[in-house]
mmCIF file of C-alpha atoms in Angstrom:
data_model
loop_
_atom_site.group_PDB
_atom_site.id
_atom_site.type_symbol
_atom_site.label_atom_id
_atom_site.label_comp_id
_atom_site.label_asym_id
_atom_site.label_seq_id
_atom_site.Cartn_x
_atom_site.Cartn_y
_atom_site.Cartn_z
ATOM 1 C CA MET A 1 0.030 0.197 -0.024
ATOM 2 C CA LYS A 2 3.022 2.131 0.812
ATOM 3 C CA TYR A 3 4.643 1.928 -2.257
ATOM 4 C CA ARG A 4 1.395 2.525 -4.397
ATOM 5 C CA ILE A 5 1.017 5.485 -2.289
ATOM 6 C CA ILE A 6 4.479 6.754 -3.399
ATOM 7 C CA ILE A 7 4.062 5.448 -7.021
ATOM 8 C CA GLY A 8 0.767 7.292 -7.193
ATOM 9 C CA PHE A 9 2.476 10.760 -5.810
ATOM 10 C CA ILE A 10 5.240 10.342 -8.519
ATOM 11 C CA ILE A 11 2.830 9.779 -11.236
ATOM 12 C CA LEU A 12 0.640 12.840 -10.100
ATOM 13 C CA ASN A 13 4.048 14.887 -9.849
ATOM 14 C CA MET A 14 5.007 13.950 -13.416
ATOM 15 C CA ALA A 15 1.769 14.752 -14.633
ATOM 16 C CA CYS A 16 1.674 18.367 -13.065
ATOM 17 C CA ASN A 17 5.194 18.949 -14.426
ATOM 18 C CA ILE A 18 4.088 17.797 -17.935
ATOM 19 C CA GLN A 19 1.055 20.195 -17.696
ATOM 20 C CA ALA A 20 3.434 22.948 -16.570
ATOM 21 C CA GLU A 21 5.602 22.387 -19.356
ATOM 22 C CA LEU A 22 2.706 22.977 -21.692
ATOM 23 C CA VAL A 23 1.724 26.155 -20.037
ATOM 24 C CA ASP A 24 5.152 27.296 -19.873
ATOM 25 C CA ARG A 25 6.649 26.337 -23.395
ATOM 26 C CA ILE A 26 9.530 28.187 -24.486
ATOM 27 C CA LEU A 27 8.319 30.318 -27.471
ATOM 28 C CA ALA A 28 11.537 32.174 -28.138
ATOM 29 C CA VAL A 29 15.173 32.490 -26.848
ATOM 30 C CA VAL A 30 16.628 35.900 -26.447
ATOM 31 C CA ASN A 31 20.377 35.805 -25.448
ATOM 32 C CA ASN A 32 20.163 34.152 -22.061
ATOM 33 C CA ASP A 33 16.480 34.935 -21.494
ATOM 34 C CA ILE A 34 13.296 33.010 -22.567
ATOM 35 C CA VAL A 35 9.850 34.166 -23.694
ATOM 36 C CA THR A 36 7.380 31.712 -22.564
ATOM 37 C CA LEU A 37 3.533 30.660 -23.410
ATOM 38 C CA SER A 38 2.061 32.098 -20.130
ATOM 39 C CA GLU A 39 3.990 35.541 -20.682
ATOM 40 C CA PHE A 40 2.838 35.493 -24.183
ATOM 41 C CA ASN A 41 -1.076 34.405 -23.147
ATOM 42 C CA LYS A 42 -1.467 37.282 -20.584
ATOM 43 C CA THR A 43 -0.016 40.023 -22.959
ATOM 44 C CA TYR A 44 -2.104 38.690 -25.788
ATOM 45 C CA ALA A 45 -5.119 39.081 -23.261
ATOM 46 C CA ARG A 46 -4.282 42.519 -21.895
ATOM 47 C CA LEU A 47 -3.732 43.754 -25.633
ATOM 48 C CA ALA A 48 -6.942 42.095 -26.995
ATOM 49 C CA MET A 49 -8.720 43.714 -24.339
ATOM 50 C CA GLN A 50 -7.604 47.057 -24.943
ATOM 51 C CA ILE A 51 -8.441 46.644 -28.759
ATOM 52 C CA ARG A 52 -11.976 45.502 -27.774
ATOM 53 C CA ALA A 53 -12.492 48.305 -25.516
ATOM 54 C CA SER A 54 -11.380 51.010 -28.005
ATOM 55 C CA ASP A 55 -13.338 53.223 -30.497
ATOM 56 C CA TYR A 56 -12.053 51.317 -33.592
ATOM 57 C CA SER A 57 -14.707 49.984 -35.615
ATOM 58 C CA GLN A 58 -15.460 46.084 -35.622
ATOM 59 C CA ALA A 59 -13.636 45.712 -39.028
ATOM 60 C CA GLN A 60 -10.547 47.608 -37.622
ATOM 61 C CA GLN A 61 -10.757 45.701 -34.655
ATOM 62 C CA ARG A 62 -10.711 42.077 -36.625
ATOM 63 C CA ASP A 63 -7.714 43.703 -38.345
ATOM 64 C CA LEU A 64 -5.901 44.551 -35.257
ATOM 65 C CA LEU A 65 -6.579 41.389 -33.491
ATOM 66 C CA SER A 66 -5.518 39.047 -36.523
ATOM 67 C CA ASP A 67 -2.070 40.773 -36.548
ATOM 68 C CA LEU A 68 -1.805 40.527 -32.763
ATOM 69 C CA ASN A 69 -0.043 37.118 -32.635
ATOM 70 C CA ALA A 70 3.041 38.241 -34.532
ATOM 71 C CA LYS A 71 3.070 41.657 -32.755
ATOM 72 C CA VAL A 72 2.778 40.247 -29.441
ATOM 73 C CA LEU A 73 5.900 38.016 -29.762
ATOM 74 C CA ASP A 74 7.758 40.613 -31.258
ATOM 75 C CA THR A 75 6.940 43.181 -28.339
ATOM 76 C CA LEU A 76 7.974 40.672 -25.738
ATOM 77 C CA ILE A 77 11.314 40.059 -27.614
ATOM 78 C CA GLU A 78 11.744 43.839 -27.824
ATOM 79 C CA GLU A 79 10.987 44.148 -23.944
ATOM 80 C CA MET A 80 13.536 41.504 -23.253
ATOM 81 C CA LEU A 81 16.128 43.196 -25.356
ATOM 82 C CA THR A 82 15.518 46.639 -23.473
ATOM 83 C CA ALA A 83 15.639 45.049 -20.171
ATOM 84 C CA GLN A 84 18.821 43.625 -20.745
ATOM 85 C CA GLN A 85 20.288 46.851 -22.011
ATOM 86 C CA ALA A 86 18.538 48.774 -19.267
ATOM 87 C CA SER A 87 20.759 46.021 -16.555
ATOM 88 C CA THR A 88 23.802 47.673 -18.090
ATOM 89 C CA PHE A 89 22.888 51.202 -17.270
ATOM 90 C CA GLU A 90 21.500 50.228 -13.667
ATOM 91 C CA ILE A 91 18.051 51.871 -14.229
ATOM 92 C CA GLU A 92 15.665 51.300 -11.238
ATOM 93 C CA VAL A 93 12.089 52.185 -10.788
ATOM 94 C CA ASN A 94 10.784 52.754 -7.238
ATOM 95 C CA GLU A 95 7.572 51.299 -5.666
ATOM 96 C CA LYS A 96 6.030 54.818 -5.439
ATOM 97 C CA GLU A 97 6.474 55.329 -9.051
ATOM 98 C CA ILE A 98 4.455 52.345 -9.869
ATOM 99 C CA ASP A 99 1.926 53.159 -7.291
ATOM 100 C CA SER A 100 1.451 56.478 -8.615
ATOM 101 C CA ALA A 101 1.084 55.078 -12.346
ATOM 102 C CA ILE A 102 -1.410 52.584 -11.088
ATOM 103 C CA ASN A 103 -3.495 55.076 -9.310
ATOM 104 C CA GLU A 104 -3.624 57.334 -12.460
ATOM 105 C CA ILE A 105 -4.938 54.379 -14.302
ATOM 106 C CA LYS A 106 -7.643 53.854 -11.687
ATOM 107 C CA SER A 107 -8.464 57.407 -11.711
ATOM 108 C CA ARG A 108 -9.010 57.951 -15.568
ATOM 109 C CA HIS A 109 -11.015 54.817 -15.806
ATOM 110 C CA HIS A 110 -12.983 55.339 -12.394
ATOM 111 C CA TYR A 111 -12.087 52.356 -11.116
ATOM 112 C CA THR A 112 -12.075 50.877 -7.333
ATOM 113 C CA ASP A 113 -9.338 48.516 -5.899
ATOM 114 C CA ASP A 114 -11.838 45.862 -6.438
ATOM 115 C CA GLU A 115 -12.615 46.475 -9.906
ATOM 116 C CA PHE A 116 -9.386 47.174 -11.106
ATOM 117 C CA GLU A 117 -8.257 43.846 -9.727
ATOM 118 C CA ASN A 118 -11.161 41.999 -11.579
ATOM 119 C CA VAL A 119 -10.243 43.952 -14.753
ATOM 120 C CA LEU A 120 -6.718 42.417 -14.271
ATOM 121 C CA LEU A 121 -8.250 38.857 -13.423
ATOM 122 C CA MET A 122 -10.383 38.880 -17.037
ATOM 123 C CA GLN A 123 -6.663 39.308 -18.543
ATOM 124 C CA GLY A 124 -5.453 36.347 -17.026
ATOM 125 C CA SER A 125 -3.229 38.509 -14.732
ATOM 126 C CA ASN A 126 -2.884 39.979 -11.102
ATOM 127 C CA ILE A 127 -1.861 43.067 -9.242
ATOM 128 C CA LYS A 128 1.801 41.656 -8.913
ATOM 129 C CA GLU A 129 2.273 40.767 -12.211
ATOM 130 C CA TYR A 130 0.846 44.139 -13.571
ATOM 131 C CA ARG A 131 3.356 46.175 -11.307
ATOM 132 C CA GLU A 132 6.040 44.079 -13.001
ATOM 133 C CA HIS A 133 4.506 45.334 -16.239
ATOM 134 C CA ILE A 134 4.527 48.888 -15.117
ATOM 135 C CA ARG A 135 8.428 48.648 -14.017
ATOM 136 C CA LYS A 136 9.263 47.341 -17.019
ATOM 137 C CA GLN A 137 7.387 50.075 -19.221
ATOM 138 C CA LYS A 138 9.007 52.704 -16.970
ATOM 139 C CA ILE A 139 12.541 51.259 -17.265
ATOM 140 C CA GLN A 140 11.961 50.771 -21.230
ATOM 141 C CA SER A 141 11.061 54.371 -21.368
ATOM 142 C CA ARG A 142 14.181 55.763 -19.737
ATOM 143 C CA LEU A 143 16.171 53.405 -21.527
ATOM 144 C CA VAL A 144 14.656 55.055 -24.682
ATOM 145 C CA GLY A 145 15.078 58.295 -23.433
ATOM 146 C CA ILE A 146 19.055 57.800 -23.029
ATOM 147 C CA MET A 147 19.294 56.069 -26.149
ATOM 148 C CA VAL A 148 17.182 57.672 -28.887
ATOM 149 C CA GLN A 149 15.025 60.560 -27.350
ATOM 150 C CA SER A 150 18.264 62.356 -26.188
ATOM 151 C CA LYS A 151 20.011 62.078 -29.673
ATOM 152 C CA VAL A 152 16.835 63.594 -31.426
ATOM 153 C CA VAL A 153 17.097 67.281 -32.195
ATOM 154 C CA ILE A 154 14.566 69.231 -34.357
ATOM 155 C CA THR A 155 15.727 72.572 -35.756
ATOM 156 C CA ASP A 156 13.992 75.683 -36.764
ATOM 157 C CA ASP A 157 15.575 75.070 -40.183
ATOM 158 C CA ASP A 158 13.658 71.637 -40.060
ATOM 159 C CA VAL A 159 10.352 73.090 -39.207
ATOM 160 C CA LYS A 160 10.381 75.509 -41.859
ATOM 161 C CA ALA A 161 11.334 73.007 -44.449
ATOM 162 C CA TYR A 162 8.281 71.080 -43.678
ATOM 163 C CA TYR A 163 6.034 74.000 -43.756
ATOM 164 C CA ASP A 164 7.483 75.166 -47.187
ATOM 165 C CA SER A 165 7.056 71.617 -48.435
ATOM 166 C CA HIS A 166 3.349 71.102 -47.292
ATOM 167 C CA PRO A 167 1.383 74.228 -48.331
ATOM 168 C CA GLU A 168 -1.768 72.306 -48.708
ATOM 169 C CA GLN A 169 -1.767 71.834 -44.672
ATOM 170 C CA PHE A 170 -1.224 75.388 -43.945
ATOM 171 C CA GLN A 171 -2.769 77.793 -46.875
ATOM 172 C CA SER A 172 -6.110 79.178 -46.063
ATOM 173 C CA LYS A 173 -9.199 77.507 -48.171
ATOM 174 C CA THR A 174 -10.713 80.073 -50.065
ATOM 175 C CA THR A 175 -14.498 79.236 -50.819
ATOM 176 C CA TYR A 176 -16.663 80.650 -53.372
ATOM 177 C CA HIS A 177 -20.122 81.218 -52.756
ATOM 178 C CA LEU A 178 -22.000 80.903 -56.277
ATOM 179 C CA ARG A 179 -25.293 81.734 -58.244
ATOM 180 C CA THR A 180 -25.765 81.267 -61.588
ATOM 181 C CA ILE A 181 -27.880 81.838 -64.892
ATOM 182 C CA ILE A 182 -28.034 78.696 -67.047
ATOM 183 C CA LYS A 183 -29.862 78.710 -70.532
ATOM 184 C CA ARG A 184 -29.563 74.904 -72.351
ATOM 185 C CA SER A 185 -29.953 76.857 -75.462
ATOM 186 C CA THR A 186 -27.010 78.476 -77.263
ATOM 187 C CA SER A 187 -29.154 80.286 -80.176
ATOM 188 C CA ASP A 188 -29.021 84.266 -80.678
ATOM 189 C CA ASN A 189 -31.807 84.840 -78.624
ATOM 190 C CA ALA A 190 -30.573 82.910 -75.736
ATOM 191 C CA TYR A 191 -27.458 84.639 -75.916
ATOM 192 C CA THR A 192 -29.174 88.262 -76.265
ATOM 193 C CA GLU A 193 -31.179 87.566 -73.196
ATOM 194 C CA MET A 194 -28.018 86.630 -71.431
ATOM 195 C CA GLU A 195 -26.367 89.936 -72.319
ATOM 196 C CA GLN A 196 -29.572 91.708 -71.159
ATOM 197 C CA ALA A 197 -29.344 90.026 -67.708
ATOM 198 C CA LEU A 198 -25.703 91.295 -67.464
ATOM 199 C CA THR A 199 -26.929 94.908 -68.370
ATOM 200 C CA ALA A 200 -29.370 94.880 -65.855
ATOM 201 C CA PHE A 201 -27.033 93.368 -63.134
ATOM 202 C CA SER A 202 -25.081 96.591 -64.026
ATOM 203 C CA ALA A 203 -27.520 98.912 -63.468
ATOM 204 C CA GLY A 204 -28.238 97.461 -59.782
ATOM 205 C CA THR A 205 -30.748 94.646 -60.411
ATOM 206 C CA PRO A 206 -30.136 91.889 -57.988
ATOM 207 C CA PHE A 207 -28.915 88.768 -59.385
ATOM 208 C CA THR A 208 -31.392 86.666 -57.459
ATOM 209 C CA GLU A 209 -34.235 88.615 -59.474
ATOM 210 C CA LEU A 210 -32.448 88.141 -62.566
ATOM 211 C CA ALA A 211 -31.776 84.558 -62.109
ATOM 212 C CA ARG A 212 -35.533 83.993 -61.425
ATOM 213 C CA GLN A 213 -36.466 86.098 -64.535
ATOM 214 C CA TYR A 214 -33.773 84.667 -67.135
ATOM 215 C CA ALA A 215 -32.472 80.901 -65.869
ATOM 216 C CA ASP A 216 -34.040 77.973 -66.981
ATOM 217 C CA PRO A 217 -35.242 75.419 -64.192
ATOM 218 C CA PRO A 218 -34.325 74.329 -61.558
ATOM 219 C CA PHE A 219 -32.208 77.665 -61.335
ATOM 220 C CA ASN A 220 -35.038 79.975 -61.725
ATOM 221 C CA GLU A 221 -37.099 78.834 -58.764
ATOM 222 C CA THR A 222 -33.652 79.354 -56.388
ATOM 223 C CA GLY A 223 -32.670 82.427 -57.553
ATOM 224 C CA GLY A 224 -29.742 80.809 -59.563
ATOM 225 C CA LEU A 225 -28.478 79.215 -56.326
ATOM 226 C CA LEU A 226 -25.378 77.122 -57.372
ATOM 227 C CA GLY A 227 -23.350 76.058 -54.039
ATOM 228 C CA SER A 228 -20.227 76.834 -52.330
ATOM 229 C CA TYR A 229 -16.912 75.662 -53.632
ATOM 230 C CA SER A 230 -13.218 75.857 -53.701
ATOM 231 C CA LEU A 231 -11.344 76.420 -56.919
ATOM 232 C CA ASP A 232 -9.994 72.992 -57.050
ATOM 233 C CA GLN A 233 -13.721 71.507 -57.170
ATOM 234 C CA LEU A 234 -14.525 73.219 -60.339
ATOM 235 C CA SER A 235 -13.973 73.000 -63.896
ATOM 236 C CA MET A 236 -10.901 74.690 -65.366
ATOM 237 C CA GLN A 237 -13.254 76.901 -67.615
ATOM 238 C CA ILE A 238 -15.294 78.137 -64.245
ATOM 239 C CA GLN A 239 -12.089 78.387 -62.222
ATOM 240 C CA ASP A 240 -10.818 80.732 -65.353
ATOM 241 C CA ALA A 241 -13.910 82.461 -65.147
ATOM 242 C CA ILE A 242 -14.454 83.552 -61.069
ATOM 243 C CA LYS A 243 -10.810 83.240 -59.634
ATOM 244 C CA ASP A 244 -10.312 87.236 -60.215
ATOM 245 C CA LEU A 245 -13.721 88.214 -59.312
ATOM 246 C CA GLN A 246 -14.898 90.017 -56.232
ATOM 247 C CA THR A 247 -17.901 89.656 -53.911
ATOM 248 C CA ASP A 248 -20.965 90.591 -55.721
ATOM 249 C CA SER A 249 -19.688 90.692 -59.073
ATOM 250 C CA CYS A 250 -20.698 88.379 -62.532
ATOM 251 C CA SER A 251 -18.570 86.315 -65.054
ATOM 252 C CA LYS A 252 -19.260 87.186 -68.675
ATOM 253 C CA VAL A 253 -21.175 84.965 -70.661
ATOM 254 C CA LEU A 254 -19.842 81.211 -70.742
ATOM 255 C CA LYS A 255 -20.548 78.601 -73.393
ATOM 256 C CA SER A 256 -19.963 75.386 -72.425
ATOM 257 C CA ASP A 257 -21.407 71.719 -73.140
ATOM 258 C CA GLN A 258 -24.491 72.622 -70.731
ATOM 259 C CA GLY A 259 -25.035 75.754 -72.759
ATOM 260 C CA LEU A 260 -24.935 79.300 -71.755
ATOM 261 C CA GLN A 261 -23.980 80.460 -68.431
ATOM 262 C CA ILE A 262 -23.243 83.414 -66.068
ATOM 263 C CA LEU A 263 -21.707 82.929 -62.908
ATOM 264 C CA TYR A 264 -22.291 85.260 -59.832
ATOM 265 C CA VAL A 265 -19.544 85.397 -56.756
ATOM 266 C CA GLU A 266 -22.208 86.095 -54.049
ATOM 267 C CA ASN A 267 -19.522 85.905 -51.277
ATOM 268 C CA ILE A 268 -15.850 84.773 -50.827
ATOM 269 C CA THR A 269 -14.662 83.222 -47.516
ATOM 270 C CA GLN A 270 -11.393 82.244 -46.248
ATOM 271 C CA GLU A 271 -11.157 79.374 -43.869
ATOM 272 C CA GLY A 272 -8.080 77.832 -41.982
ATOM 273 C CA GLY A 273 -4.614 78.490 -42.637
ATOM 274 C CA GLN A 274 -1.529 78.974 -40.463
ATOM 275 C CA THR A 275 1.517 81.290 -40.427
ATOM 276 C CA LEU A 276 5.022 79.971 -39.914
ATOM 277 C CA ASP A 277 5.066 80.826 -36.361
ATOM 278 C CA GLU A 278 1.472 79.456 -35.898
ATOM 279 C CA ALA A 279 2.092 76.112 -37.230
ATOM 280 C CA THR A 280 5.477 75.634 -35.642
ATOM 281 C CA ILE A 281 4.707 74.046 -32.300
ATOM 282 C CA ASN A 282 2.344 71.516 -34.210
ATOM 283 C CA ILE A 283 4.972 70.748 -36.842
ATOM 284 C CA ARG A 284 8.113 70.625 -34.311
ATOM 285 C CA ASN A 285 5.869 67.880 -32.449
ATOM 286 C CA LEU A 286 5.254 65.992 -35.310
ATOM 287 C CA LEU A 287 8.993 65.778 -36.919
ATOM 288 C CA TYR A 288 9.882 65.003 -33.251
ATOM 289 C CA GLN A 289 7.537 62.046 -33.189
ATOM 290 C CA THR A 290 8.449 60.585 -36.479
ATOM 291 C CA LYS A 291 12.134 61.028 -35.965
ATOM 292 C CA MET A 292 11.601 59.333 -32.560
ATOM 293 C CA GLU A 293 10.041 56.127 -33.966
ATOM 294 C CA GLN A 294 12.700 56.118 -37.110
ATOM 295 C CA ARG A 295 15.523 56.003 -34.472
ATOM 296 C CA TYR A 296 13.687 53.771 -31.858
ATOM 297 C CA HIS A 297 13.208 51.031 -34.465
ATOM 298 C CA ALA A 298 17.002 51.658 -35.740
ATOM 299 C CA TRP A 299 17.976 51.081 -32.463
ATOM 300 C CA ILE A 300 15.890 48.086 -32.063
ATOM 301 C CA ASP A 301 16.938 46.643 -35.276
ATOM 302 C CA ASP A 302 20.601 46.805 -34.194
ATOM 303 C CA LEU A 303 19.690 45.600 -30.948
ATOM 304 C CA LYS A 304 18.412 42.555 -32.740
ATOM 305 C CA GLU A 305 21.076 41.650 -35.078
ATOM 306 C CA LYS A 306 23.622 41.887 -32.309
ATOM 307 C CA SER A 307 21.835 39.487 -30.274
ATOM 308 C CA HIS A 308 20.964 35.803 -30.117
ATOM 309 C CA ILE A 309 17.328 35.571 -31.148
ATOM 310 C CA LYS A 310 15.624 32.171 -31.876
ATOM 311 C CA ILE A 311 11.907 31.619 -32.288
ATOM 312 C CA LEU A 312 10.957 28.103 -31.603
ATOM 313 C CA ASP A 313 8.165 26.194 -33.409
#
């Protein structure tokens, strides 16, 4: 009976070890460290929950989730590489900093302590593991500050070069509010009526009245209302006809596939637009973020090339 108990214990212990081995299967070797399946699963659960709780559409969420497997493993490898680098710089994060970060998260989402712990449980994690995750994030952030951020410099010349090469982002948009008189016919009588309309306009008759009198349907019913457009939304013929006109002025009679047409500029408005001084802060932030990402990826790629990384099947 005693031997049966011992043998049973050995078999049970072996089964537990096999189960643990399955749960903690090694996915990758990074120099002298390993990435395990349990680490992968916890990170995947956390990121998947963030995606599902985001404002992305369902289609966007599906796309993000379909790419998540490869991204999670790559993220864990990068975290391990940066942690190994951080150890050479003796970067440390104290408990108060971690407390502060967690309190900020709870405050932002209006979580009580119990609610926050329940969220972690839903992600397959707990408060101890999450604190370690925060520690790693902060260490990585400080290391990036040393290795990448300190080397990123945006000069005034960089800002001006971006401003000058992207005029469409900073120039004001001119909008023309137009009315029109259109006649489908191009006969001599139709042309004579259009000239009469221009003469009456020059004499002070409001364009809306002239449109009701001379325009073909449906423009006669709306006082010639055409709408509001920027120049790039209009045909070249209409652009040429109105681009030099002032508010409350008319074009000459135009001949087109539609027939005969007069365009009236009821109003011109300017929208948006920024000077270099006004745009500098946003441009500097954009260039800084872009260069940071470029340098970070270059740094990570260099670390990967110099490291022994093996992804296991």
